[in-house]
Amino acid sequence: MTQTISINDSGRLQLTPLEIPSRLLLGPGPSNAHPTVLQAMNTSPVGHLDPAFLALMDEIQSLLRYVWQTENPLTIAVSGTGTAAMEATIANAVEPGDIVLIGVAGYFGNRLVDMAGRYGADVRSITKPWGQVFNLDELKTALETHRPAILALVHAETSTGARQPLEGVADLCREFGTLLLVDTVTSLGGVPLFLDAWGVDLAYSCSQKGLSCPPGASPLTMSARAVEKLQQRQSKVANWYLDMLLLGKYWGAERTYHHTAPINLYYALREALRLLAEEGLANSWQRHQKNVEYLWEGLENLGLSMHVEQEYRLPTLTTVRIPAGVDGKAIARQLLNEHNIEIGGGLGELAGLVWRVGLMGFNSRKESVDQLLAALRQVLP
Ligand code: PLP
């Protein structure tokens, strides 16, 4: 006898079509996507093995090599957000028992520590107060002490607004047979980066910041040295979805099915990278620098000060000190509710002490800065 099961309608909301407020996203990310990117994303999907799609994947690879200034053949976009690309990098690079040295000067350094530990690394960390960066002497001493298989650094620490200089680090790493792994989530597209010239072996990023694209398709690249380590692993990569040996067969000549790529996000990423190539890297970096200096000047004129020393400030993300007696959360809420502008609050050590203001990709424009400064003039006590 078949049993009749009645449908549970408790979750069956009767909704009107989607309506989302239009915001200016000047927080730590996501940033607003470029309108042309959103248009491209609206194109009808094709199959993930369609020749037109495979050609688009090739274009993405080539353009990613350009924006990262690398010739690494294994340069792809991971289906997922920056964290997926971060996890892919760790999962593939780390073998259980590997000593992994991590520079921690903010929230994302800590995330690397947690992740590397989960993949069986013998994690060692060096720390700095949030907002500061490591110098070459400090890194050299730590490398001598720990002799790690991998040194991981966050190029652009989004929780602090500090830019970790990378020049010279790889030369130190080579002395100890150490691979250099770098988080470029908040730098790619907006901050000078020369992966090959700087000797970076592993890097990952995201789509929703300097690339002016929605989140969900995240760049990852591995040098020949990193690929060799991967090929010589004794144990399988402990994450099927993110295994580069499998994924490499989809992105490489074999074109073997691995997973259904989020087709429309790849359309968006391809368009975002095309726009960046059209602008030119040097122009994009200069635009980010010029607009952030305009922001700093405007904020200083309002009596506000920045948390990070100017030399190490990111052009993509600024931490602004919340003046004593001001309710930082209330100001951010007012900016959102009354002016449709999103800014971020502080994380971890900087919680309650700073606002985080992002000028990334499409949003790194004078008009965005003017809009924010005008709104701040109204909401600040
Ligand atoms: N690393 C850094 C430095 C970040 O700023 C972020 C996100 O803001 C991530 C990793 C994680 O990226 P996602 O939030 O896209 O997963």
Tab-separated table of C-alpha atoms and ligand atoms in Angstrom:
chain	number	residue	atom	x	y	z
A	1	MET	CA	0.000	0.000	0.000
A	2	THR	CA	1.479	3.369	-0.939
A	3	GLN	CA	1.465	5.855	1.847
A	4	THR	CA	0.374	9.368	1.036
A	5	ILE	CA	2.862	11.883	2.351
A	6	SER	CA	1.551	15.401	2.559
A	7	ILE	CA	3.831	18.213	1.431
A	8	ASN	CA	5.073	20.412	4.234
A	9	ASP	CA	4.403	23.993	3.105
A	10	SER	CA	5.950	25.716	6.114
A	11	GLY	CA	8.960	26.964	4.106
A	12	ARG	CA	6.892	27.949	1.087
A	13	LEU	CA	7.250	31.701	1.217
A	14	GLN	CA	5.107	33.730	-1.155
A	15	LEU	CA	7.600	36.349	-2.267
A	16	THR	CA	7.750	39.239	-4.686
A	17	PRO	CA	10.584	39.122	-7.285
A	18	LEU	CA	14.059	39.920	-5.920
A	19	GLU	CA	14.724	43.492	-4.909
A	20	ILE	CA	18.098	44.362	-3.391
A	21	PRO	CA	19.114	47.920	-2.447
A	22	SER	CA	21.787	49.497	-4.588
A	23	ARG	CA	24.856	50.003	-2.389
A	24	LEU	CA	28.261	51.538	-2.851
A	25	LEU	CA	30.507	48.816	-1.435
A	26	LEU	CA	33.469	50.543	0.198
A	27	GLY	CA	34.199	47.877	2.779
A	28	PRO	CA	36.762	45.062	2.793
A	29	GLY	CA	34.946	43.296	-0.048
A	30	PRO	CA	33.021	42.449	-2.048
A	31	SER	CA	33.437	45.574	-4.103
A	32	ASN	CA	30.864	46.558	-6.741
A	33	ALA	CA	31.265	44.609	-9.938
A	34	HIS	CA	31.838	46.568	-13.152
A	35	PRO	CA	28.492	46.999	-15.015
A	36	THR	CA	29.943	45.390	-18.150
A	37	VAL	CA	30.971	42.385	-16.060
A	38	LEU	CA	27.416	42.003	-14.787
A	39	GLN	CA	26.169	42.185	-18.361
A	40	ALA	CA	28.564	39.422	-19.426
A	41	MET	CA	27.400	37.323	-16.494
A	42	ASN	CA	23.881	37.580	-17.817
A	43	THR	CA	24.794	35.619	-20.954
A	44	SER	CA	23.103	32.253	-21.354
A	45	PRO	CA	25.265	29.371	-20.066
A	46	VAL	CA	26.818	26.787	-22.402
A	47	GLY	CA	28.146	23.401	-21.361
A	48	HIS	CA	31.325	23.223	-19.319
A	49	LEU	CA	33.022	21.208	-22.099
A	50	ASP	CA	31.652	23.331	-24.963
A	51	PRO	CA	34.505	24.438	-27.250
A	52	ALA	CA	33.444	28.067	-26.732
A	53	PHE	CA	33.731	27.621	-22.975
A	54	LEU	CA	37.061	25.831	-23.208
A	55	ALA	CA	38.391	28.708	-25.309
A	56	LEU	CA	37.176	31.113	-22.616
A	57	MET	CA	39.040	29.084	-19.975
A	58	ASP	CA	42.226	29.469	-22.016
A	59	GLU	CA	41.638	33.219	-22.166
A	60	ILE	CA	41.144	33.362	-18.389
A	61	GLN	CA	44.426	31.494	-17.857
A	62	SER	CA	46.347	33.804	-20.123
A	63	LEU	CA	44.854	36.938	-18.592
A	64	LEU	CA	45.517	35.675	-15.062
A	65	ARG	CA	49.161	35.140	-15.990
A	66	TYR	CA	49.228	38.746	-17.167
A	67	VAL	CA	47.630	40.254	-14.036
A	68	TRP	CA	49.897	38.192	-11.811
A	69	GLN	CA	52.950	38.695	-14.036
A	70	THR	CA	53.759	34.995	-14.135
A	71	GLU	CA	54.330	32.383	-16.779
A	72	ASN	CA	53.191	29.487	-14.589
A	73	PRO	CA	51.344	26.969	-16.790
A	74	LEU	CA	49.267	25.876	-13.776
A	75	THR	CA	47.307	29.109	-13.385
A	76	ILE	CA	43.570	28.620	-13.050
A	77	ALA	CA	40.400	29.911	-11.422
A	78	VAL	CA	39.024	27.770	-8.608
A	79	SER	CA	35.230	27.430	-8.478
A	80	GLY	CA	34.577	29.033	-5.119
A	81	THR	CA	35.516	32.182	-3.232
A	82	GLY	CA	38.993	33.249	-2.138
A	83	THR	CA	38.849	30.834	0.777
A	84	ALA	CA	38.440	27.919	-1.646
A	85	ALA	CA	41.540	29.053	-3.552
A	86	MET	CA	43.348	29.460	-0.220
A	87	GLU	CA	42.335	25.959	0.821
A	88	ALA	CA	43.297	24.561	-2.585
A	89	THR	CA	46.739	26.117	-2.236
A	90	ILE	CA	47.274	24.696	1.241
A	91	ALA	CA	45.747	21.300	0.465
A	92	ASN	CA	48.004	20.799	-2.560
A	93	ALA	CA	51.198	22.295	-1.183
A	94	VAL	CA	51.190	20.822	2.302
A	95	GLU	CA	51.934	17.206	3.075
A	96	PRO	CA	51.331	15.898	6.591
A	97	GLY	CA	54.405	16.642	8.694
A	98	ASP	CA	55.676	19.513	6.517
A	99	ILE	CA	56.961	22.438	8.511
A	100	VAL	CA	54.959	25.483	7.405
A	101	LEU	CA	56.059	28.879	8.680
A	102	ILE	CA	53.330	31.510	8.652
A	103	GLY	CA	53.641	35.253	9.135
A	104	VAL	CA	50.716	36.318	11.290
A	105	ALA	CA	49.958	40.017	11.562
A	106	GLY	CA	46.205	39.872	11.138
A	107	TYR	CA	43.085	37.767	10.751
A	108	PHE	CA	44.013	36.051	7.489
A	109	GLY	CA	47.424	34.963	8.756
A	110	ASN	CA	45.529	33.186	11.528
A	111	ARG	CA	43.224	31.556	8.994
A	112	LEU	CA	46.292	30.169	7.194
A	113	VAL	CA	47.543	28.743	10.501
A	114	ASP	CA	44.214	27.014	11.110
A	115	MET	CA	44.002	25.668	7.570
A	116	ALA	CA	47.587	24.396	7.345
A	117	GLY	CA	47.128	22.625	10.692
A	118	ARG	CA	44.034	20.861	9.365
A	119	TYR	CA	46.103	19.441	6.484
A	120	GLY	CA	48.636	18.009	8.918
A	121	ALA	CA	51.325	20.701	8.743
A	122	ASP	CA	53.740	21.229	11.605
A	123	VAL	CA	52.783	24.901	11.824
A	124	ARG	CA	55.225	27.495	13.156
A	125	SER	CA	54.196	31.117	13.249
A	126	ILE	CA	55.884	34.443	13.651
A	127	THR	CA	53.774	37.342	14.755
A	128	LYS	CA	53.664	41.109	14.556
A	129	PRO	CA	51.167	43.572	16.000
A	130	TRP	CA	48.222	44.011	13.630
A	131	GLY	CA	49.041	46.749	11.135
A	132	GLN	CA	52.774	46.031	10.962
A	133	VAL	CA	54.778	43.959	8.457
A	134	PHE	CA	57.788	41.620	8.611
A	135	ASN	CA	61.209	42.829	7.481
A	136	LEU	CA	63.805	40.674	5.710
A	137	ASP	CA	65.940	40.217	8.837
A	138	GLU	CA	62.984	38.896	10.800
A	139	LEU	CA	62.060	36.522	8.001
A	140	LYS	CA	65.670	35.340	7.622
A	141	THR	CA	65.965	34.560	11.329
A	142	ALA	CA	62.660	32.673	11.289
A	143	LEU	CA	63.688	30.690	8.194
A	144	GLU	CA	67.010	29.785	9.838
A	145	THR	CA	65.246	28.693	13.006
A	146	HIS	CA	62.428	26.662	11.443
A	147	ARG	CA	63.802	25.594	8.021
A	148	PRO	CA	60.249	25.207	6.703
A	149	ALA	CA	59.041	23.507	3.536
A	150	ILE	CA	56.778	26.523	2.979
A	151	LEU	CA	56.771	30.148	4.098
A	152	ALA	CA	53.289	31.697	3.877
A	153	LEU	CA	52.736	35.455	3.916
A	154	VAL	CA	49.688	37.640	3.390
A	155	HIS	CA	50.624	40.282	0.820
A	156	ALA	CA	47.578	42.422	1.575
A	157	GLU	CA	46.236	41.827	5.087
A	158	THR	CA	42.609	42.928	4.731
A	159	SER	CA	42.083	42.994	8.477
A	160	THR	CA	44.768	45.643	8.975
A	161	GLY	CA	45.312	47.439	5.655
A	162	ALA	CA	49.045	46.611	5.648
A	163	ARG	CA	51.062	45.655	2.559
A	164	GLN	CA	53.722	43.036	3.249
A	165	PRO	CA	56.758	43.791	1.008
A	166	LEU	CA	57.806	40.657	-0.891
A	167	GLU	CA	60.969	41.752	-2.694
A	168	GLY	CA	63.941	39.699	-1.531
A	169	VAL	CA	61.896	37.153	0.422
A	170	ALA	CA	62.189	34.407	-2.197
A	171	ASP	CA	65.998	34.750	-2.274
A	172	LEU	CA	65.994	33.928	1.431
A	173	CYS	CA	63.582	31.044	0.874
A	174	ARG	CA	65.853	29.524	-1.790
A	175	GLU	CA	68.690	29.253	0.763
A	176	PHE	CA	66.560	26.852	2.777
A	177	GLY	CA	64.718	25.022	-0.040
A	178	THR	CA	61.521	26.742	1.112
A	179	LEU	CA	58.569	27.477	-1.160
A	180	LEU	CA	57.042	30.957	-0.918
A	181	LEU	CA	53.231	31.042	-0.642
A	182	VAL	CA	51.434	34.378	-0.832
A	183	ASP	CA	47.823	35.486	-0.225
A	184	THR	CA	47.008	38.123	-2.853
A	185	VAL	CA	43.254	38.290	-2.252
A	186	THR	CA	43.203	42.032	-1.596
A	187	SER	CA	46.098	42.959	-3.866
A	188	LEU	CA	45.528	41.374	-7.286
A	189	GLY	CA	44.672	44.069	-9.826
A	190	GLY	CA	45.123	46.988	-7.428
A	191	VAL	CA	48.613	46.626	-5.945
A	192	PRO	CA	51.898	46.024	-7.823
A	193	LEU	CA	52.613	42.292	-7.943
A	194	PHE	CA	55.323	40.539	-9.939
A	195	LEU	CA	55.024	36.880	-9.002
A	196	ASP	CA	57.825	35.541	-11.208
A	197	ALA	CA	60.251	38.390	-10.646
A	198	TRP	CA	59.648	38.111	-6.898
A	199	GLY	CA	60.005	34.317	-6.948
A	200	VAL	CA	56.575	33.503	-5.512
A	201	ASP	CA	55.764	29.784	-5.804
A	202	LEU	CA	52.129	29.653	-4.766
A	203	ALA	CA	49.526	32.395	-4.850
A	204	TYR	CA	45.774	32.704	-4.711
A	205	SER	CA	43.266	35.513	-4.928
A	206	CYS	CA	39.568	36.271	-5.336
A	207	SER	CA	37.364	37.810	-7.999
A	208	GLN	CA	35.337	40.290	-5.961
A	209	LYS	CA	37.923	42.925	-5.076
A	210	GLY	CA	40.575	44.333	-7.434
A	211	LEU	CA	39.115	42.407	-10.379
A	212	SER	CA	35.662	44.116	-10.224
A	213	CYS	CA	33.780	40.842	-10.531
A	214	PRO	CA	31.225	39.115	-8.254
A	215	PRO	CA	32.634	36.525	-5.837
A	216	GLY	CA	32.907	32.861	-6.826
A	217	ALA	CA	35.773	32.232	-9.293
A	218	SER	CA	39.139	32.547	-7.564
A	219	PRO	CA	42.589	32.658	-9.155
A	220	LEU	CA	45.299	30.200	-8.118
A	221	THR	CA	48.784	29.686	-9.514
A	222	MET	CA	51.665	27.290	-8.844
A	223	SER	CA	55.285	27.590	-9.984
A	224	ALA	CA	57.230	24.687	-11.504
A	225	ARG	CA	58.835	24.125	-8.065
A	226	ALA	CA	55.418	23.924	-6.400
A	227	VAL	CA	54.110	21.569	-9.079
A	228	GLU	CA	57.149	19.335	-8.577
A	229	LYS	CA	56.396	19.136	-4.853
A	230	LEU	CA	52.808	18.256	-5.694
A	231	GLN	CA	53.855	15.534	-8.111
A	232	GLN	CA	56.228	14.014	-5.566
A	233	ARG	CA	53.635	13.737	-2.792
A	234	GLN	CA	53.557	10.470	-0.882
A	235	SER	CA	49.914	10.986	0.071
A	236	LYS	CA	46.924	12.035	-1.994
A	237	VAL	CA	45.694	15.611	-1.711
A	238	ALA	CA	43.164	15.322	1.104
A	239	ASN	CA	40.501	17.300	-0.722
A	240	TRP	CA	38.992	15.823	-3.878
A	241	TYR	CA	37.302	18.991	-5.166
A	242	LEU	CA	40.447	21.081	-4.871
A	243	ASP	CA	43.059	18.521	-5.996
A	244	MET	CA	45.165	20.321	-8.623
A	245	LEU	CA	46.268	17.059	-10.208
A	246	LEU	CA	42.611	16.367	-11.030
A	247	LEU	CA	41.647	19.976	-11.728
A	248	GLY	CA	44.720	20.392	-13.925
A	249	LYS	CA	43.274	17.749	-16.252
A	250	TYR	CA	40.160	19.871	-16.770
A	251	TRP	CA	42.129	23.101	-17.287
A	252	GLY	CA	44.924	21.405	-19.239
A	253	ALA	CA	45.073	19.587	-22.576
A	254	GLU	CA	43.061	16.550	-21.435
A	255	ARG	CA	39.853	18.469	-20.735
A	256	THR	CA	38.564	15.729	-18.461
A	257	TYR	CA	35.292	16.380	-16.647
A	258	HIS	CA	35.947	17.233	-13.005
A	259	HIS	CA	33.009	19.345	-11.822
A	260	THR	CA	30.463	21.582	-13.490
A	261	ALA	CA	32.154	24.943	-13.625
A	262	PRO	CA	29.992	27.912	-12.539
A	263	ILE	CA	29.787	28.982	-16.177
A	264	ASN	CA	28.369	32.461	-15.670
A	265	LEU	CA	30.935	33.374	-13.045
A	266	TYR	CA	33.655	32.435	-15.495
A	267	TYR	CA	31.999	34.688	-18.092
A	268	ALA	CA	32.164	37.458	-15.509
A	269	LEU	CA	35.781	36.773	-14.625
A	270	ARG	CA	36.809	36.696	-18.273
A	271	GLU	CA	35.139	40.072	-18.836
A	272	ALA	CA	36.673	41.557	-15.674
A	273	LEU	CA	40.144	40.423	-16.736
A	274	ARG	CA	39.546	41.711	-20.258
A	275	LEU	CA	38.703	45.149	-18.847
A	276	LEU	CA	41.803	45.103	-16.658
A	277	ALA	CA	43.984	44.156	-19.621
A	278	GLU	CA	42.386	46.951	-21.646
A	279	GLU	CA	43.174	49.474	-18.897
A	280	GLY	CA	46.655	48.016	-18.399
A	281	LEU	CA	48.131	46.861	-15.090
A	282	ALA	CA	50.322	49.914	-14.580
A	283	ASN	CA	47.337	52.242	-15.111
A	284	SER	CA	45.195	50.231	-12.714
A	285	TRP	CA	47.872	50.267	-10.005
A	286	GLN	CA	48.362	54.020	-10.487
A	287	ARG	CA	44.608	54.649	-10.348
A	288	HIS	CA	44.336	52.751	-7.050
A	289	GLN	CA	47.266	54.683	-5.576
A	290	LYS	CA	45.993	58.084	-6.723
A	291	ASN	CA	42.465	57.520	-5.419
A	292	VAL	CA	43.587	56.178	-2.069
A	293	GLU	CA	45.881	59.175	-1.533
A	294	TYR	CA	42.891	61.402	-2.279
A	295	LEU	CA	40.911	59.404	0.306
A	296	TRP	CA	43.635	59.723	2.973
A	297	GLU	CA	43.820	63.467	2.423
A	298	GLY	CA	40.034	63.788	2.692
A	299	LEU	CA	39.914	61.719	5.861
A	300	GLU	CA	42.717	63.736	7.426
A	301	ASN	CA	40.814	66.914	6.599
A	302	LEU	CA	37.936	65.468	8.602
A	303	GLY	CA	40.289	65.059	11.561
A	304	LEU	CA	40.668	61.289	11.138
A	305	SER	CA	43.924	59.320	11.131
A	306	MET	CA	45.064	56.053	9.525
A	307	HIS	CA	46.182	53.007	11.485
A	308	VAL	CA	49.057	51.879	9.239
A	309	GLU	CA	52.298	53.751	8.598
A	310	GLN	CA	52.021	55.383	5.150
A	311	GLU	CA	54.858	53.394	3.557
A	312	TYR	CA	53.062	50.102	4.185
A	313	ARG	CA	49.475	51.189	3.554
A	314	LEU	CA	47.524	49.279	0.946
A	315	PRO	CA	45.986	51.234	-1.915
A	316	THR	CA	43.007	48.862	-1.819
A	317	LEU	CA	42.139	48.880	1.903
A	318	THR	CA	42.563	51.595	4.503
A	319	THR	CA	42.099	51.180	8.245
A	320	VAL	CA	40.855	54.435	9.745
A	321	ARG	CA	41.059	54.970	13.503
A	322	ILE	CA	37.696	55.516	15.155
A	323	PRO	CA	38.044	58.686	17.271
A	324	ALA	CA	37.634	58.285	21.027
A	325	GLY	CA	34.030	58.542	22.128
A	326	VAL	CA	32.624	57.770	18.668
A	327	ASP	CA	30.435	54.674	18.235
A	328	GLY	CA	32.039	53.121	15.154
A	329	LYS	CA	29.270	50.610	14.552
A	330	ALA	CA	26.583	53.274	14.730
A	331	ILE	CA	28.403	55.409	12.146
A	332	ALA	CA	28.775	52.443	9.780
A	333	ARG	CA	25.089	51.619	10.235
A	334	GLN	CA	24.122	55.213	9.434
A	335	LEU	CA	26.295	55.228	6.313
A	336	LEU	CA	24.503	52.096	5.130
A	337	ASN	CA	20.969	53.025	6.073
A	338	GLU	CA	21.033	56.701	5.168
A	339	HIS	CA	23.627	56.843	2.374
A	340	ASN	CA	23.696	53.301	0.934
A	341	ILE	CA	27.431	53.117	1.556
A	342	GLU	CA	29.006	50.034	3.108
A	343	ILE	CA	32.241	50.278	5.055
A	344	GLY	CA	33.698	47.599	7.342
A	345	GLY	CA	34.473	47.442	11.027
A	346	GLY	CA	37.633	46.153	12.686
A	347	LEU	CA	38.387	42.466	13.196
A	348	GLY	CA	40.243	40.715	16.022
A	349	GLU	CA	42.822	42.984	17.680
A	350	LEU	CA	41.378	45.963	15.813
A	351	ALA	CA	37.702	45.309	16.630
A	352	GLY	CA	36.082	48.550	17.732
A	353	LEU	CA	39.250	50.522	16.983
A	354	VAL	CA	39.085	51.044	13.214
A	355	TRP	CA	36.809	51.267	10.211
A	356	ARG	CA	37.952	49.494	7.077
A	357	VAL	CA	37.482	51.394	3.827
A	358	GLY	CA	38.064	49.604	0.544
A	359	LEU	CA	38.723	51.216	-2.827
A	360	MET	CA	38.989	48.188	-5.040
A	361	GLY	CA	38.718	47.665	-8.789
A	362	PHE	CA	35.712	49.465	-10.265
A	363	ASN	CA	35.151	51.325	-6.974
A	364	SER	CA	38.582	52.916	-6.945
A	365	ARG	CA	37.211	56.169	-8.376
A	366	LYS	CA	37.288	59.807	-7.275
A	367	GLU	CA	33.463	59.859	-7.231
A	368	SER	CA	33.340	56.992	-4.706
A	369	VAL	CA	35.727	58.873	-2.433
A	370	ASP	CA	33.742	62.113	-2.786
A	371	GLN	CA	30.511	60.275	-1.992
A	372	LEU	CA	32.003	58.698	1.145
A	373	LEU	CA	33.574	61.928	2.382
A	374	ALA	CA	30.328	63.842	1.883
A	375	ALA	CA	28.392	61.180	3.804
A	376	LEU	CA	30.984	61.096	6.594
A	377	ARG	CA	30.712	64.874	6.960
A	378	GLN	CA	27.032	64.375	7.691
A	379	VAL	CA	27.214	61.414	10.055
A	380	LEU	CA	30.331	62.166	12.097
A	381	PRO	CA	29.615	63.990	15.372
B	1	PLP	N1	42.449	36.207	2.353
B	1	PLP	C1	42.276	37.529	2.498
B	1	PLP	C2	43.483	38.405	2.714
B	1	PLP	C3	40.998	38.076	2.436
B	1	PLP	O1	40.819	39.385	2.569
B	1	PLP	C4	39.886	37.224	2.229
B	1	PLP	C5	38.518	37.770	2.177
B	1	PLP	O2	38.284	38.935	2.309
B	1	PLP	C6	40.118	35.857	2.073
B	1	PLP	C7	41.423	35.386	2.147
B	1	PLP	C8	38.981	34.927	1.853
B	1	PLP	O3	38.295	35.202	0.667
B	1	PLP	P1	36.731	34.952	0.489
B	1	PLP	O4	36.019	35.773	1.509
B	1	PLP	O5	36.484	35.395	-0.932
B	1	PLP	O6	36.468	33.508	0.671
